[in-house]
XYZ file of C-alpha atoms in Angstrom:
280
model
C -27.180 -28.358 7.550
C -29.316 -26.848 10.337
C -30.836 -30.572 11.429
C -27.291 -31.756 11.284
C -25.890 -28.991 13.737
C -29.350 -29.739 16.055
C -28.197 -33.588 16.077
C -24.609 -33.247 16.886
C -24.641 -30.036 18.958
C -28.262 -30.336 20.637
C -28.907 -30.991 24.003
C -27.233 -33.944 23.819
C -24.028 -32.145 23.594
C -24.177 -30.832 27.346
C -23.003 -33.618 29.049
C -25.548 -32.378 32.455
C -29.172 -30.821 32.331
C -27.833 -28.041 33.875
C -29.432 -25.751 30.871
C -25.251 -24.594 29.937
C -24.974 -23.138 33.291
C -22.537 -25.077 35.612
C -23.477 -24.575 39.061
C -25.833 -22.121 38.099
C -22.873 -20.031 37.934
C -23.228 -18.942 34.081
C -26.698 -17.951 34.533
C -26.078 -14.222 33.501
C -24.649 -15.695 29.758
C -28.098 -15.258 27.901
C -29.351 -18.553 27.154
C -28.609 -18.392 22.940
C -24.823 -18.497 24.255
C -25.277 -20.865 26.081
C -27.148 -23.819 24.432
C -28.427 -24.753 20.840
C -26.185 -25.558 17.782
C -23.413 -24.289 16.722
C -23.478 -21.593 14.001
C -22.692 -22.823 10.194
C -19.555 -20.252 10.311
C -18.463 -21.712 13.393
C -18.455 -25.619 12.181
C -17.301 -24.674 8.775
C -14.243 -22.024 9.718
C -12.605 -23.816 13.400
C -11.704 -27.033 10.773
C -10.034 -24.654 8.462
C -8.248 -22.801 11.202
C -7.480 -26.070 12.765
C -6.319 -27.374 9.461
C -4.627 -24.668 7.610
C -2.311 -23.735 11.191
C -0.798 -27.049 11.188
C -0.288 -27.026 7.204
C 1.708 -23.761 7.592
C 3.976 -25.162 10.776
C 7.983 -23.977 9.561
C 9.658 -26.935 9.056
C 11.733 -27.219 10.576
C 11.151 -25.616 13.839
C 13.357 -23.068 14.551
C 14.000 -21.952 18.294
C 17.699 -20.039 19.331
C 18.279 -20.344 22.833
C 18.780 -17.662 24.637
C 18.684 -17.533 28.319
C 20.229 -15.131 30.701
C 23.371 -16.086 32.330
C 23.155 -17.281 35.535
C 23.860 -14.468 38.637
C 23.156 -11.895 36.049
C 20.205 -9.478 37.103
C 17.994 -11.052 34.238
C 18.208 -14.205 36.066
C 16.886 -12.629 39.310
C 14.504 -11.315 37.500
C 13.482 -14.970 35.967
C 13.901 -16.240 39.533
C 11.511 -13.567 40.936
C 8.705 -14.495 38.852
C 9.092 -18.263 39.007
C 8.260 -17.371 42.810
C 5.976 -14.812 42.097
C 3.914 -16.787 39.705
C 4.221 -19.463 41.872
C 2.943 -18.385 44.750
C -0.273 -16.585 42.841
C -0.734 -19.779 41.670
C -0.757 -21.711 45.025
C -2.515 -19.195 46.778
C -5.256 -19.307 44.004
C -5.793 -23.106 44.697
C -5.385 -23.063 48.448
C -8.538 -19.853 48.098
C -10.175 -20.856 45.418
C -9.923 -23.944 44.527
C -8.456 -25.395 40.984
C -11.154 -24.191 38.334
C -9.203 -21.000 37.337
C -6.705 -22.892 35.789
C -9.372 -24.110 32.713
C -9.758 -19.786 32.106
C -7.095 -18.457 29.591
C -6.072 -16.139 32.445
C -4.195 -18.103 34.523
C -3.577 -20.810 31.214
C -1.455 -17.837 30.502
C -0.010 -16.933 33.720
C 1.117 -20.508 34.111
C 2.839 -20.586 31.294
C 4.232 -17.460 32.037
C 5.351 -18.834 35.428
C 6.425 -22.129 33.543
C 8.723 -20.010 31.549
C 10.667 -18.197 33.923
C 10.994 -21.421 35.933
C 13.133 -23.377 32.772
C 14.938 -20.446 32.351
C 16.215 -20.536 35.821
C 17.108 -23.809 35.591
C 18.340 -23.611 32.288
C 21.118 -21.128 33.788
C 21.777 -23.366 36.780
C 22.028 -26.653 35.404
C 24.958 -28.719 33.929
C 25.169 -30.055 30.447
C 21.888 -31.552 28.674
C 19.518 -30.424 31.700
C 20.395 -26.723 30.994
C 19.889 -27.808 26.886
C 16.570 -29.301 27.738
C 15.269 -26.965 30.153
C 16.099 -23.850 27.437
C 14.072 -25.478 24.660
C 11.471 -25.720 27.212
C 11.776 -22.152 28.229
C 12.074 -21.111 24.203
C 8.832 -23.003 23.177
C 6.894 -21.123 25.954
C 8.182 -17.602 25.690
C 5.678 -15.968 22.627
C 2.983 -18.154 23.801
C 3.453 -16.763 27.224
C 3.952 -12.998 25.891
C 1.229 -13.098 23.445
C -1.088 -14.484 26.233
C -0.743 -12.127 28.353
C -0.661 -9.740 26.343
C -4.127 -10.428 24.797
C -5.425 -11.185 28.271
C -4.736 -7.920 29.245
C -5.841 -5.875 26.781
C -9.350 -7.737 26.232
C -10.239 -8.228 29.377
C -9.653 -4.581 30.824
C -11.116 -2.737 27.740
C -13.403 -5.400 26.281
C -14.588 -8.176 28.251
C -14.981 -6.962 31.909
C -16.234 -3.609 30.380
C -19.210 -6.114 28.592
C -19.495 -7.989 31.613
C -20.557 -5.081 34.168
C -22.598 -3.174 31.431
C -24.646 -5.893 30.270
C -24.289 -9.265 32.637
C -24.955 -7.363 34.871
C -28.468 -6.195 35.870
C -28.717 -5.430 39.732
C -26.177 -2.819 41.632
C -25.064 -5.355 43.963
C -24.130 -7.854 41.282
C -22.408 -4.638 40.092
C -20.701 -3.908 43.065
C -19.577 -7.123 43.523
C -17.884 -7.763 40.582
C -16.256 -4.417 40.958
C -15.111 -6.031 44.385
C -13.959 -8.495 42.717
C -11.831 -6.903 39.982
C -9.948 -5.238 42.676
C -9.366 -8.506 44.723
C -5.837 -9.066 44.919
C -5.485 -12.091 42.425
C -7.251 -10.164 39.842
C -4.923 -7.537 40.276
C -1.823 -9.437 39.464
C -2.804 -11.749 36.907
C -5.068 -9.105 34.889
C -3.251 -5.971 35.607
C 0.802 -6.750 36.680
C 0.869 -9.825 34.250
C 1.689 -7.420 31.210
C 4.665 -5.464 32.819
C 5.947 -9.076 34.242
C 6.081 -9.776 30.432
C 7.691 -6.311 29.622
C 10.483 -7.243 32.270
C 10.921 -11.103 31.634
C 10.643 -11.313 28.536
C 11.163 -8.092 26.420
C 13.863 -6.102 27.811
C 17.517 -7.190 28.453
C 18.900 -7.750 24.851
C 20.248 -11.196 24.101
C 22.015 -11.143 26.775
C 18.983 -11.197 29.214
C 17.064 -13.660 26.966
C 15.268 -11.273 24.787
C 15.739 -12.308 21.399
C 13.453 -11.284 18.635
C 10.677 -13.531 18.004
C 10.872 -15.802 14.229
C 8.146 -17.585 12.602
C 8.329 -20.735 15.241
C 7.728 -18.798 18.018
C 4.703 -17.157 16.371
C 3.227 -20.445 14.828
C 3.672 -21.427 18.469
C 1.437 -19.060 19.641
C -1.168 -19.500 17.672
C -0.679 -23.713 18.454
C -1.338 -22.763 21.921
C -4.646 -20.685 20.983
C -5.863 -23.292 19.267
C -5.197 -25.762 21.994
C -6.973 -23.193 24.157
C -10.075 -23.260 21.913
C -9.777 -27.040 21.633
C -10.337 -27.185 25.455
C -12.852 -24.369 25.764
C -15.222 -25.211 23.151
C -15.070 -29.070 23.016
C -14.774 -29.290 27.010
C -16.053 -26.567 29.026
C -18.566 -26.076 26.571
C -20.420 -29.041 27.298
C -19.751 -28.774 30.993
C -21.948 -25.346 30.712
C -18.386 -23.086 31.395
C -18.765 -20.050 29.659
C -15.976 -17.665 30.940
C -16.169 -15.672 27.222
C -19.053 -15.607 26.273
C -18.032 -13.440 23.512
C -16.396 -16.906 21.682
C -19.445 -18.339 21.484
C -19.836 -21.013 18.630
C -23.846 -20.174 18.321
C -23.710 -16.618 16.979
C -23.634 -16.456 13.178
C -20.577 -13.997 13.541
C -18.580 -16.280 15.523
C -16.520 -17.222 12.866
C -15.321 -13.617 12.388
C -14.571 -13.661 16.027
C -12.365 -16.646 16.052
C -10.603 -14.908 12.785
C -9.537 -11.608 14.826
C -7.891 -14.131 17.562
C -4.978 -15.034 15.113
C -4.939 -12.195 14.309
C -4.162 -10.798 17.444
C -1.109 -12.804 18.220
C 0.203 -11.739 14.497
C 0.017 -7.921 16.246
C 1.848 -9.115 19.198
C 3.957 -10.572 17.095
C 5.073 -7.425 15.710
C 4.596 -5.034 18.242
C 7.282 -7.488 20.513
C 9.550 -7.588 18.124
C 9.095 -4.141 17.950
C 10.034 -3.515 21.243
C 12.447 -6.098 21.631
C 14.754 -4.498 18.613
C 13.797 -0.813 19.931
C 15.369 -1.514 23.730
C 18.352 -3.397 22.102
């Protein structure tokens, strides 16, 4: 198994010599992370995950729509953060360029942005548009809550704590990464990205478009990870883009890793519902 994981994952599999650094840029990943084969667990449990999430899809699909009326305040609010998240987002590329958009970050803010954008236009529109438009809006809404939600949790108690204790080694890498924590794009989409969710999408009843998640919009969720994973593993991974390296396929405990993410959108599952039911 081991000269079978060297073949198709060797160096082969980066698609530069860059040594699974793009740009030099990953160079504080250890090296392990970075390049070599993938771990047993890893090829044996992502087909199985991949596998078993489509084989457990409701059938049918099941998405109400529910979209707040137009005028209402929940539509400002949907209006607000179509702008809001719009304008991150074009600032972001005008700054920086259009790289952020592979991280899960600002995957997730995007959709988050997507999302209050159909509902708007769900409220506005006539006839089939404003059908369309709400299915689109539907489909997006746990994926874009759960996102987020994960996103901020792991990155401000896990990841960024990880990062500046161990990736890095000199005080003024320390100090700027600390710099850049506080920059204001960082702020919004790692900080203000879960009470946008709180507002847009969990409070305001039926009414405001908060209806209780069901088993579509969860399996939904967990589509959109694995599309995620898809795209980060089989893409950036060869490209030497290692925003996490904590999802690693090389450990031999990266399969346990890639277990807890499901089960992390099951908890947001719950814990929005939760809070959907408890503010009415």
């Amino acid at each position: 198994m081991e000269r079978v994981l060297r073949a198709i994952f060797g160096p082969e599999w980066l698609w530069y010599p860059n040594d699974g650094s793009f740009q030099g840029k990953f160079d504080w990943v250890p090296r392990y992370l970075r390049v070599g084969p993938w771990s047993v667990g890893s090829c044996l449990f992502l087909p199985v995950l991949y596998g078993g999430t489509w084989m457990l899809r409701p059938t049918p699909l099941d998405l109400p729509v529910a979209i707040p009326q137009r005028l209402t305040f929940y539509f400002w609010v949907n209006c607000g953060m179509a702008v809001w998240g719009t304008s991150v987002l074009r600032t972001m590329v005008k700054e920086i360029g259009w790289w952020p958009f592979f991280s899960y970050t600002i995957w997730h803010w995007t959709l988050l942005t997507a999302y209050a954008t159909a509902t708007t236009v769900a409220a506005i529109a006539p006839g089939s548009i404003a059908g369309t438009f709400g299915v689109v809006a539907e489909s997006l809404r746990f994926p874009a809550a759960a996102g987020n939600t994960i996103t901020w949790f792991v990155w401000n108690f896990v990841l960024a704590p990880v990062i500046y204790k161990f990736g890095m080694y000199r005080p003024k890498d320390r100090a700027e990464f600390v710099k850049w924590l506080v920059s204001p794009l960082l702020i919004q989409v790692h900080l203000l990205n879960l009470p946008a969710v709180v507002l847009v999408i969990g409070c305001g009843g039926l009414d405001g478009g908060a209806r209780p998640f069901n088993e579509t919009d969860l399996w939904l969720g967990v589509a959109d990870m694995i599309l995620y994973s898809i795209l980060y593993l089989f893409f950036l991974d060869r490209l030497g883009v290692h925003f996490y390296p904590v999802f690693s396929p090389r450990t031999q405990l990266s399969f346990l890793v890639y277990g807890l993410v499901p089960g992390l959108y099951v908890l947001c599952y719950y814990g929005w519902n939760d809070f959907i039911n408890w503010m009415g």
